[in-house]
Amino acid sequence: MAYIYKNTLAFAQSLDEQDQLRRFRQQFIFPSQKGVESLYFCGNSLGLQPKTVRDALLSELDQWADHAVEGHFKGDKPWMHYHKLLTAPSATLVGALPHEVVVMNTLTTNLHLLMVSFYRPTTSRFKIIMEAGAFPSDQYAMESQVHLHGFDPAEAIIEVAPRAGTELLNTADILEAIEQAGDALALVMFSGVNYYTGQLFDIEAITAKAHQVGAKAGFDLAHTTGNIPLHLHQWGPDFAVWCSYKYLNAGPGGPSGLFVHERHADNPSLPRFAGWWGHDESERFKMSKGFKPMYGAEGWQLSNAQIFSFAAHLAGLKIMDEAGIENLRQKSLVLTGYLEHILDELNGEAEHFRIITPRDSAARGCQLSVLTNNGGRALFQFLTDNGAIVDWREPNVIRIAPVPIYNSFEDIWKLGALISQYLQANHQS
Ligand SMILES: *Cc1c(COP(=O)(O)O)cnc(C)c1O
């Protein structure tokens, strides 16, 4: 994007004035430190609290107090059907048909449940391809699923790694690895955006290649949903999972969303771990024997809805829906571009730090991962002590996520001013 940025407060404020989404910032609660509102850049880890969440939770407490068990059927949002309220806005965010999406459980749980259905290894086709450096929970899930089926992870799991001396993966290398694994490949399991580097993977190309060799394709979209517009139905992966507490602002431990492609919607014989909430709704309360799955993603549900966490999630989803993921992405490109510009300017000729996230804005989300030199931990501490909340990932990366729904250009400028202050105090030559 050809954008002429300036590292001045006036320039940042002028971008904020032009920002069509700036009103959304007021709908979130920023934490403060010693009475001063913090600069918040950790929405990739835990999104901020929407002001509407408190009332949403209180309203469910009232519903419980007023109706007790009858709350399942009474009130304006009966609990019996509560999960359906989350479906349409979730489907819009990930580009799915409504019956391809359901909200339930938490991310790692759903990953396991979908592996039960879509990782069906045989003695000849049992391998899984994933990215090296995937989020630990995903690594543990893959290893334990491989063990469950009696295979050895060292043999079954193929990790695609960056080429020597680089931090990022080449799409061509990923596709090549899939091609090579060929008939032995049961599943390709990738993230959408890698949590550490911020690299966005080509979900469509990876899916097409996996299918071409006869494997299934699944994605962990924890860092992708609410960050990047997705077209899951069209791109065609078999399944995907995401969490709601990062870019969807549902609060700590918020529920997970899952996607199962329409091609698997009407296949009752697909193995799965079943529960009563996945059973044909019209017969659910007959309490009879013989599991009959609901059509589509709802057929993977186990339990009745976790109302309090769903209520918080719904409040956050409504805001995302109102803003629109395409609009958010447009702002995000400029916002993260501004951070990149300021970091580059502060670096100048020096190499105080290095951005490892792709420089191509089409190949990343909002997060920039900054690889620091020896003094990285001290810089991180300085930012933390001065009211800027960013995060540190071992061994030496600071992750900064300007989130378009609530961050401003002024936030970015202020962060830049703090980094500049630190560099001037610590790197006088
Ligand atoms: C945040 C995150 C998780 C977290 O999983 P939970 O089950 O919600 O605790 C898993 N995978 C990835 C890629 C993540 O970024």
CSV table of C-alpha atoms and ligand atoms in Angstrom, one decimal:
chain,number,residue,atom,x,y,z
A,1,MET,CA,0.0,0.0,0.0
A,2,ALA,CA,1.5,3.3,-1.0
A,3,TYR,CA,0.9,5.4,2.0
A,4,ILE,CA,2.9,8.4,3.1
A,5,TYR,CA,3.2,8.1,6.8
A,6,LYS,CA,4.7,10.7,9.2
A,7,ASN,CA,5.9,10.0,12.7
A,8,THR,CA,4.1,13.0,14.3
A,9,LEU,CA,1.3,13.3,16.7
A,10,ALA,CA,-0.6,15.6,14.4
A,11,PHE,CA,-0.4,13.1,11.6
A,12,ALA,CA,-1.6,10.3,13.8
A,13,GLN,CA,-4.5,12.4,15.0
A,14,SER,CA,-5.4,13.3,11.4
A,15,LEU,CA,-5.6,9.6,10.5
A,16,ASP,CA,-7.8,9.0,13.6
A,17,GLU,CA,-10.1,11.8,12.4
A,18,GLN,CA,-10.5,10.1,9.0
A,19,ASP,CA,-11.1,6.7,10.6
A,20,GLN,CA,-14.6,5.6,9.9
A,21,LEU,CA,-14.4,3.0,12.7
A,22,ARG,CA,-13.1,5.3,15.4
A,23,ARG,CA,-16.4,5.3,17.3
A,24,PHE,CA,-15.9,1.7,18.3
A,25,ARG,CA,-13.0,2.5,20.6
A,26,GLN,CA,-15.4,4.1,23.0
A,27,GLN,CA,-17.2,0.8,23.3
A,28,PHE,CA,-14.3,-0.9,25.1
A,29,ILE,CA,-12.7,-0.6,28.5
A,30,PHE,CA,-9.0,0.1,28.5
A,31,PRO,CA,-7.0,-1.0,31.6
A,32,SER,CA,-5.2,1.8,33.5
A,33,GLN,CA,-2.0,2.0,35.5
A,34,LYS,CA,-1.8,4.6,38.3
A,35,GLY,CA,-4.9,6.3,37.0
A,36,VAL,CA,-3.5,6.6,33.4
A,37,GLU,CA,-5.2,4.6,30.6
A,38,SER,CA,-2.7,2.0,29.2
A,39,LEU,CA,-1.6,1.7,25.6
A,40,TYR,CA,-3.0,-1.8,24.9
A,41,PHE,CA,-1.5,-3.9,22.2
A,42,CYS,CA,-2.3,-7.4,23.4
A,43,GLY,CA,-5.6,-8.0,21.7
A,44,ASN,CA,-4.0,-11.0,20.1
A,45,SER,CA,-3.8,-12.6,23.5
A,46,LEU,CA,-6.8,-11.2,25.3
A,47,GLY,CA,-9.2,-8.7,23.7
A,48,LEU,CA,-10.5,-5.8,25.7
A,49,GLN,CA,-13.8,-5.9,27.5
A,50,PRO,CA,-16.7,-4.4,25.6
A,51,LYS,CA,-18.8,-2.1,27.8
A,52,THR,CA,-21.9,-4.1,26.8
A,53,VAL,CA,-20.6,-7.3,28.4
A,54,ARG,CA,-21.5,-6.4,32.0
A,55,ASP,CA,-25.2,-5.9,31.1
A,56,ALA,CA,-25.2,-9.0,29.0
A,57,LEU,CA,-24.0,-11.1,32.0
A,58,LEU,CA,-26.3,-9.3,34.5
A,59,SER,CA,-29.3,-10.0,32.2
A,60,GLU,CA,-28.5,-13.8,32.2
A,61,LEU,CA,-28.2,-13.6,36.0
A,62,ASP,CA,-31.6,-12.0,36.1
A,63,GLN,CA,-33.0,-14.6,33.7
A,64,TRP,CA,-31.7,-17.3,36.1
A,65,ALA,CA,-33.1,-15.6,39.2
A,66,ASP,CA,-36.5,-14.9,37.6
A,67,HIS,CA,-37.1,-18.1,35.8
A,68,ALA,CA,-34.7,-20.7,37.1
A,69,VAL,CA,-35.1,-23.9,35.0
A,70,GLU,CA,-37.8,-22.2,32.9
A,71,GLY,CA,-35.1,-19.9,31.6
A,72,HIS,CA,-34.4,-22.6,29.0
A,73,PHE,CA,-37.7,-21.6,27.4
A,74,LYS,CA,-38.6,-18.2,28.7
A,75,GLY,CA,-37.3,-14.7,28.2
A,76,ASP,CA,-36.1,-13.0,25.1
A,77,LYS,CA,-33.1,-15.3,24.7
A,78,PRO,CA,-34.2,-18.8,25.9
A,79,TRP,CA,-31.1,-20.8,26.9
A,80,MET,CA,-32.4,-23.8,25.0
A,81,HIS,CA,-31.5,-22.1,21.7
A,82,TYR,CA,-28.9,-19.7,22.9
A,83,HIS,CA,-26.0,-21.1,20.8
A,84,LYS,CA,-27.9,-20.2,17.7
A,85,LEU,CA,-27.6,-16.5,18.4
A,86,LEU,CA,-23.9,-16.8,17.9
A,87,THR,CA,-24.1,-18.7,14.6
A,88,ALA,CA,-24.9,-16.0,12.1
A,89,PRO,CA,-22.3,-13.4,13.2
A,90,SER,CA,-19.6,-16.2,13.5
A,91,ALA,CA,-20.4,-17.5,10.1
A,92,THR,CA,-20.1,-14.1,8.6
A,93,LEU,CA,-16.7,-13.6,10.2
A,94,VAL,CA,-15.3,-16.8,8.8
A,95,GLY,CA,-17.1,-16.8,5.4
A,96,ALA,CA,-19.2,-19.9,6.1
A,97,LEU,CA,-22.7,-21.0,5.6
A,98,PRO,CA,-24.7,-20.9,8.9
A,99,HIS,CA,-25.0,-24.6,9.2
A,100,GLU,CA,-21.2,-25.0,8.8
A,101,VAL,CA,-20.6,-23.2,12.1
A,102,VAL,CA,-21.3,-23.7,15.8
A,103,VAL,CA,-20.0,-22.2,19.0
A,104,MET,CA,-19.2,-24.7,21.8
A,105,ASN,CA,-16.5,-25.7,24.3
A,106,THR,CA,-13.0,-24.3,24.1
A,107,LEU,CA,-10.5,-24.4,21.2
A,108,THR,CA,-8.3,-27.3,22.1
A,109,THR,CA,-11.3,-29.4,23.1
A,110,ASN,CA,-12.8,-28.8,19.7
A,111,LEU,CA,-9.6,-29.5,17.9
A,112,HIS,CA,-9.6,-32.9,19.5
A,113,LEU,CA,-13.2,-33.5,18.7
A,114,LEU,CA,-12.7,-32.7,15.0
A,115,MET,CA,-9.5,-34.8,14.9
A,116,VAL,CA,-11.6,-37.7,16.0
A,117,SER,CA,-13.7,-37.2,12.9
A,118,PHE,CA,-11.1,-36.1,10.4
A,119,TYR,CA,-7.9,-37.8,11.4
A,120,ARG,CA,-8.7,-41.4,10.5
A,121,PRO,CA,-5.2,-42.8,9.9
A,122,THR,CA,-4.7,-46.2,8.2
A,123,THR,CA,-1.4,-48.2,8.2
A,124,SER,CA,-0.5,-46.6,4.9
A,125,ARG,CA,-2.0,-43.1,5.3
A,126,PHE,CA,-1.3,-41.8,8.8
A,127,LYS,CA,0.9,-38.7,8.5
A,128,ILE,CA,0.1,-35.2,9.6
A,129,ILE,CA,1.7,-32.1,8.2
A,130,MET,CA,1.9,-29.0,10.4
A,131,GLU,CA,4.0,-25.9,10.6
A,132,ALA,CA,7.1,-26.0,12.7
A,133,GLY,CA,6.6,-23.8,15.8
A,134,ALA,CA,2.9,-24.2,16.0
A,135,PHE,CA,1.2,-23.1,19.2
A,136,PRO,CA,2.1,-25.7,21.9
A,137,SER,CA,-1.5,-26.8,22.5
A,138,ASP,CA,-1.8,-27.8,18.8
A,139,GLN,CA,1.5,-29.7,19.0
A,140,TYR,CA,0.3,-31.6,22.0
A,141,ALA,CA,-3.1,-32.3,20.4
A,142,MET,CA,-1.4,-33.7,17.3
A,143,GLU,CA,1.1,-35.9,19.3
A,144,SER,CA,-1.6,-37.3,21.5
A,145,GLN,CA,-3.9,-38.0,18.6
A,146,VAL,CA,-1.1,-39.8,16.8
A,147,HIS,CA,-0.5,-41.9,20.0
A,148,LEU,CA,-4.2,-42.6,20.4
A,149,HIS,CA,-4.1,-44.3,17.0
A,150,GLY,CA,-1.0,-46.3,17.9
A,151,PHE,CA,1.5,-44.4,15.7
A,152,ASP,CA,4.8,-42.8,16.6
A,153,PRO,CA,4.7,-38.9,16.4
A,154,ALA,CA,8.4,-38.9,15.3
A,155,GLU,CA,7.3,-40.8,12.2
A,156,ALA,CA,3.8,-39.5,11.7
A,157,ILE,CA,4.2,-35.7,12.2
A,158,ILE,CA,6.0,-33.8,9.5
A,159,GLU,CA,6.8,-30.2,10.4
A,160,VAL,CA,7.4,-27.7,7.6
A,161,ALA,CA,10.2,-25.4,8.8
A,162,PRO,CA,11.5,-22.1,7.5
A,163,ARG,CA,14.5,-22.2,5.3
A,164,ALA,CA,17.8,-21.8,7.1
A,165,GLY,CA,18.4,-18.2,8.3
A,166,THR,CA,14.7,-17.2,7.9
A,167,GLU,CA,11.8,-17.2,10.2
A,168,LEU,CA,8.9,-17.5,7.7
A,169,LEU,CA,7.5,-20.3,5.7
A,170,ASN,CA,7.3,-20.3,1.9
A,171,THR,CA,4.0,-21.4,0.5
A,172,ALA,CA,5.9,-23.3,-2.2
A,173,ASP,CA,7.7,-25.3,0.5
A,174,ILE,CA,4.4,-26.1,2.3
A,175,LEU,CA,2.8,-27.3,-0.9
A,176,GLU,CA,5.9,-29.3,-1.8
A,177,ALA,CA,5.9,-31.0,1.6
A,178,ILE,CA,2.3,-32.0,1.0
A,179,GLU,CA,3.1,-33.3,-2.5
A,180,GLN,CA,6.0,-35.3,-1.2
A,181,ALA,CA,4.0,-36.9,1.6
A,182,GLY,CA,1.4,-37.8,-1.0
A,183,ASP,CA,-0.4,-41.1,-0.3
A,184,ALA,CA,1.0,-41.3,3.2
A,185,LEU,CA,-0.7,-38.0,4.2
A,186,ALA,CA,-3.9,-38.2,6.3
A,187,LEU,CA,-4.2,-34.6,7.4
A,188,VAL,CA,-2.7,-31.1,6.9
A,189,MET,CA,-3.2,-29.1,10.1
A,190,PHE,CA,-2.1,-25.5,10.0
A,191,SER,CA,-2.8,-22.3,11.7
A,192,GLY,CA,-4.2,-19.4,9.7
A,193,VAL,CA,-1.9,-16.8,11.3
A,194,ASN,CA,1.1,-18.1,13.2
A,195,TYR,CA,0.9,-16.9,16.8
A,196,TYR,CA,4.7,-16.2,17.0
A,197,THR,CA,5.7,-14.7,13.7
A,198,GLY,CA,2.3,-13.2,12.7
A,199,GLN,CA,2.6,-14.9,9.2
A,200,LEU,CA,-0.7,-15.5,7.4
A,201,PHE,CA,-0.8,-18.8,5.5
A,202,ASP,CA,-2.5,-19.4,2.2
A,203,ILE,CA,-5.5,-21.4,3.5
A,204,GLU,CA,-7.0,-21.8,0.0
A,205,ALA,CA,-3.8,-23.1,-1.6
A,206,ILE,CA,-2.9,-25.4,1.3
A,207,THR,CA,-6.4,-26.9,1.3
A,208,ALA,CA,-6.4,-27.5,-2.4
A,209,LYS,CA,-3.1,-29.3,-2.3
A,210,ALA,CA,-4.1,-31.4,0.7
A,211,HIS,CA,-7.2,-32.5,-1.1
A,212,GLN,CA,-5.3,-33.1,-4.3
A,213,VAL,CA,-3.2,-35.8,-2.5
A,214,GLY,CA,-6.3,-37.3,-0.8
A,215,ALA,CA,-5.7,-35.8,2.7
A,216,LYS,CA,-8.0,-33.7,4.9
A,217,ALA,CA,-7.3,-30.1,5.7
A,218,GLY,CA,-7.9,-28.5,9.1
A,219,PHE,CA,-7.0,-25.0,10.4
A,220,ASP,CA,-6.5,-23.4,13.8
A,221,LEU,CA,-7.8,-19.9,13.3
A,222,ALA,CA,-7.2,-18.6,16.9
A,223,HIS,CA,-5.1,-15.7,15.5
A,224,THR,CA,-7.0,-15.4,12.3
A,225,THR,CA,-10.8,-15.0,13.1
A,226,GLY,CA,-11.6,-11.4,13.6
A,227,ASN,CA,-8.2,-10.4,12.3
A,228,ILE,CA,-8.5,-11.4,8.6
A,229,PRO,CA,-11.6,-11.8,6.4
A,230,LEU,CA,-12.0,-15.5,5.7
A,231,HIS,CA,-13.9,-17.5,3.0
A,232,LEU,CA,-13.9,-20.9,4.5
A,233,HIS,CA,-16.9,-22.3,2.6
A,234,GLN,CA,-15.3,-21.3,-0.7
A,235,TRP,CA,-11.7,-22.3,0.3
A,236,GLY,CA,-13.0,-25.6,1.3
A,237,PRO,CA,-11.0,-26.9,4.3
A,238,ASP,CA,-12.7,-29.8,6.1
A,239,PHE,CA,-12.7,-28.2,9.5
A,240,ALA,CA,-11.5,-25.2,11.5
A,241,VAL,CA,-11.5,-24.1,15.1
A,242,TRP,CA,-10.9,-20.7,16.7
A,243,CYS,CA,-11.2,-19.1,20.1
A,244,SER,CA,-13.2,-16.0,21.0
A,245,TYR,CA,-11.1,-14.3,23.6
A,246,LYS,CA,-8.4,-12.9,21.3
A,247,TYR,CA,-9.8,-10.8,18.4
A,248,LEU,CA,-13.4,-11.4,19.3
A,249,ASN,CA,-13.3,-9.9,22.8
A,250,ALA,CA,-15.3,-12.6,24.6
A,251,GLY,CA,-13.2,-12.5,27.8
A,252,PRO,CA,-10.8,-15.0,29.4
A,253,GLY,CA,-11.5,-18.6,28.6
A,254,GLY,CA,-14.3,-17.6,26.2
A,255,PRO,CA,-15.9,-20.3,24.0
A,256,SER,CA,-14.6,-21.6,20.7
A,257,GLY,CA,-16.1,-21.6,17.3
A,258,LEU,CA,-15.8,-24.4,14.9
A,259,PHE,CA,-16.4,-24.9,11.2
A,260,VAL,CA,-17.2,-28.2,9.4
A,261,HIS,CA,-17.5,-27.9,5.7
A,262,GLU,CA,-20.9,-28.5,4.2
A,263,ARG,CA,-19.6,-31.6,2.4
A,264,HIS,CA,-19.6,-33.4,5.8
A,265,ALA,CA,-22.9,-31.9,7.0
A,266,ASP,CA,-25.0,-34.9,6.2
A,267,ASN,CA,-22.9,-37.9,7.0
A,268,PRO,CA,-24.2,-39.6,10.2
A,269,SER,CA,-21.7,-42.4,9.7
A,270,LEU,CA,-18.7,-40.1,10.2
A,271,PRO,CA,-17.1,-41.2,13.5
A,272,ARG,CA,-17.4,-38.6,16.3
A,273,PHE,CA,-17.6,-38.2,20.0
A,274,ALA,CA,-21.3,-37.6,20.6
A,275,GLY,CA,-23.4,-35.8,23.2
A,276,TRP,CA,-27.0,-35.0,23.6
A,277,TRP,CA,-26.7,-31.4,22.2
A,278,GLY,CA,-25.6,-32.8,18.9
A,279,HIS,CA,-28.6,-35.1,18.7
A,280,ASP,CA,-31.5,-34.4,16.4
A,281,GLU,CA,-33.1,-31.4,18.1
A,282,SER,CA,-36.7,-32.5,17.5
A,283,GLU,CA,-36.1,-35.7,19.5
A,284,ARG,CA,-33.5,-34.4,22.0
A,285,PHE,CA,-35.9,-34.6,24.9
A,286,LYS,CA,-37.3,-38.0,24.1
A,287,MET,CA,-34.1,-39.2,25.8
A,288,SER,CA,-34.1,-42.3,23.6
A,289,LYS,CA,-31.3,-44.6,22.5
A,290,GLY,CA,-29.4,-44.2,19.2
A,291,PHE,CA,-27.5,-41.1,18.4
A,292,LYS,CA,-28.8,-39.2,15.4
A,293,PRO,CA,-26.5,-36.2,14.6
A,294,MET,CA,-27.9,-32.8,13.8
A,295,TYR,CA,-27.2,-31.7,10.2
A,296,GLY,CA,-24.0,-29.7,9.9
A,297,ALA,CA,-21.7,-28.4,12.6
A,298,GLU,CA,-24.4,-28.6,15.3
A,299,GLY,CA,-24.0,-32.3,15.1
A,300,TRP,CA,-20.7,-32.1,16.9
A,301,GLN,CA,-22.1,-30.4,20.0
A,302,LEU,CA,-21.8,-32.3,23.2
A,303,SER,CA,-23.4,-30.2,25.9
A,304,ASN,CA,-26.0,-27.5,26.6
A,305,ALA,CA,-24.7,-24.0,26.2
A,306,GLN,CA,-22.3,-22.3,28.6
A,307,ILE,CA,-24.7,-19.3,28.9
A,308,PHE,CA,-22.4,-16.8,30.8
A,309,SER,CA,-19.5,-17.2,28.5
A,310,PHE,CA,-21.8,-17.3,25.4
A,311,ALA,CA,-23.4,-14.1,26.6
A,312,ALA,CA,-20.1,-12.3,26.8
A,313,HIS,CA,-19.1,-13.7,23.4
A,314,LEU,CA,-22.4,-12.5,21.8
A,315,ALA,CA,-21.8,-9.0,23.1
A,316,GLY,CA,-18.4,-8.9,21.4
A,317,LEU,CA,-19.6,-10.5,18.2
A,318,LYS,CA,-22.3,-7.9,17.8
A,319,ILE,CA,-19.7,-5.2,17.8
A,320,MET,CA,-17.5,-7.0,15.2
A,321,ASP,CA,-20.6,-7.6,13.1
A,322,GLU,CA,-21.6,-3.9,13.2
A,323,ALA,CA,-18.0,-2.8,12.2
A,324,GLY,CA,-17.7,-5.4,9.5
A,325,ILE,CA,-14.6,-7.6,9.0
A,326,GLU,CA,-13.8,-6.1,5.6
A,327,ASN,CA,-13.8,-2.6,7.1
A,328,LEU,CA,-11.7,-3.7,10.0
A,329,ARG,CA,-9.2,-5.2,7.7
A,330,GLN,CA,-8.9,-2.0,5.6
A,331,LYS,CA,-8.2,0.0,8.8
A,332,SER,CA,-5.9,-2.8,10.1
A,333,LEU,CA,-3.7,-2.6,7.0
A,334,VAL,CA,-3.1,1.1,7.5
A,335,LEU,CA,-2.8,0.9,11.3
A,336,THR,CA,-0.2,-1.9,11.2
A,337,GLY,CA,1.5,-0.2,8.3
A,338,TYR,CA,1.9,2.9,10.5
A,339,LEU,CA,3.5,0.8,13.3
A,340,GLU,CA,5.9,-0.7,10.8
A,341,HIS,CA,6.8,2.7,9.4
A,342,ILE,CA,7.6,4.0,12.9
A,343,LEU,CA,9.6,1.0,13.9
A,344,ASP,CA,11.6,1.2,10.7
A,345,GLU,CA,12.2,4.9,11.3
A,346,LEU,CA,13.4,4.3,14.9
A,347,ASN,CA,15.7,1.6,13.8
A,348,GLY,CA,17.3,3.9,11.1
A,349,GLU,CA,20.6,2.4,10.1
A,350,ALA,CA,20.9,0.6,13.4
A,351,GLU,CA,19.6,-2.9,14.1
A,352,HIS,CA,18.1,-2.4,17.5
A,353,PHE,CA,15.4,-4.9,16.5
A,354,ARG,CA,14.1,-6.6,13.5
A,355,ILE,CA,10.5,-7.2,12.4
A,356,ILE,CA,10.1,-10.9,11.5
A,357,THR,CA,6.5,-10.7,10.5
A,358,PRO,CA,6.1,-10.6,6.7
A,359,ARG,CA,6.7,-7.2,5.1
A,360,ASP,CA,4.0,-7.9,2.6
A,361,SER,CA,0.8,-6.7,4.3
A,362,ALA,CA,-1.2,-9.3,2.4
A,363,ALA,CA,0.8,-12.0,4.2
A,364,ARG,CA,0.1,-10.9,7.7
A,365,GLY,CA,-2.6,-9.8,10.1
A,366,CYS,CA,-2.5,-6.9,12.5
A,367,GLN,CA,0.4,-8.2,14.6
A,368,LEU,CA,4.0,-7.4,14.2
A,369,SER,CA,6.6,-9.6,15.9
A,370,VAL,CA,9.8,-7.8,16.7
A,371,LEU,CA,12.9,-9.8,17.2
A,372,THR,CA,15.1,-8.0,19.7
A,373,ASN,CA,18.8,-7.9,20.4
A,374,ASN,CA,20.2,-8.7,23.9
A,375,GLY,CA,18.5,-5.7,25.4
A,376,GLY,CA,15.1,-6.9,24.3
A,377,ARG,CA,13.9,-7.9,27.7
A,378,ALA,CA,14.9,-4.5,29.1
A,379,LEU,CA,13.0,-2.7,26.3
A,380,PHE,CA,9.9,-4.8,27.1
A,381,GLN,CA,10.2,-4.0,30.8
A,382,PHE,CA,10.5,-0.3,30.0
A,383,LEU,CA,7.4,-0.3,27.9
A,384,THR,CA,5.5,-2.3,30.6
A,385,ASP,CA,6.6,0.1,33.3
A,386,ASN,CA,5.5,3.1,31.2
A,387,GLY,CA,2.0,1.9,30.5
A,388,ALA,CA,2.3,0.1,27.2
A,389,ILE,CA,1.0,-3.4,27.3
A,390,VAL,CA,2.7,-5.6,24.7
A,391,ASP,CA,3.8,-9.1,25.1
A,392,TRP,CA,7.0,-11.1,25.3
A,393,ARG,CA,7.5,-14.5,23.8
A,394,GLU,CA,10.6,-16.5,24.5
A,395,PRO,CA,13.4,-16.4,23.5
A,396,ASN,CA,13.4,-12.7,22.4
A,397,VAL,CA,10.3,-11.5,20.6
A,398,ILE,CA,8.0,-8.6,21.5
A,399,ARG,CA,4.6,-9.0,19.9
A,400,ILE,CA,2.6,-5.9,19.2
A,401,ALA,CA,-1.0,-6.2,17.9
A,402,PRO,CA,-2.7,-2.9,16.9
A,403,VAL,CA,-6.3,-4.1,16.9
A,404,PRO,CA,-8.5,-2.1,14.5
A,405,ILE,CA,-11.7,-2.3,16.5
A,406,TYR,CA,-10.3,-0.3,19.4
A,407,ASN,CA,-6.7,0.9,18.7
A,408,SER,CA,-6.0,4.3,17.3
A,409,PHE,CA,-3.2,5.8,15.3
A,410,GLU,CA,-2.4,8.0,18.3
A,411,ASP,CA,-1.8,4.8,20.3
A,412,ILE,CA,0.8,3.8,17.8
A,413,TRP,CA,2.5,7.1,17.8
A,414,LYS,CA,2.6,7.1,21.6
A,415,LEU,CA,4.2,3.6,21.6
A,416,GLY,CA,6.7,4.8,19.0
A,417,ALA,CA,7.5,7.8,21.3
A,418,LEU,CA,8.2,5.4,24.2
A,419,ILE,CA,10.5,3.2,22.2
A,420,SER,CA,12.3,6.2,20.9
A,421,GLN,CA,12.8,7.5,24.5
A,422,TYR,CA,14.2,4.1,25.5
A,423,LEU,CA,16.6,4.0,22.5
A,424,GLN,CA,17.9,7.4,23.2
A,425,ALA,CA,18.5,6.7,26.8
A,426,ASN,CA,20.2,3.3,26.2
A,427,HIS,CA,21.9,3.5,22.8
A,428,GLN,CA,23.9,6.7,22.9
A,429,SER,CA,26.9,6.3,20.8
B,1,LIG,C1,-4.7,-19.1,21.8
B,1,LIG,C2,-4.4,-20.4,21.1
B,1,LIG,C3,-4.9,-21.6,21.6
B,1,LIG,C4,-5.5,-21.7,22.9
B,1,LIG,O1,-6.3,-22.8,23.1
B,1,LIG,P1,-7.4,-22.9,24.3
B,1,LIG,O2,-7.9,-24.3,24.1
B,1,LIG,O3,-8.4,-21.9,24.0
B,1,LIG,O4,-6.7,-22.6,25.6
B,1,LIG,C5,-4.7,-22.7,20.8
B,1,LIG,N1,-4.1,-22.7,19.6
B,1,LIG,C6,-3.6,-21.5,19.1
B,1,LIG,C7,-3.0,-21.4,17.7
B,1,LIG,C8,-3.8,-20.3,19.8
B,1,LIG,O5,-3.3,-19.2,19.3
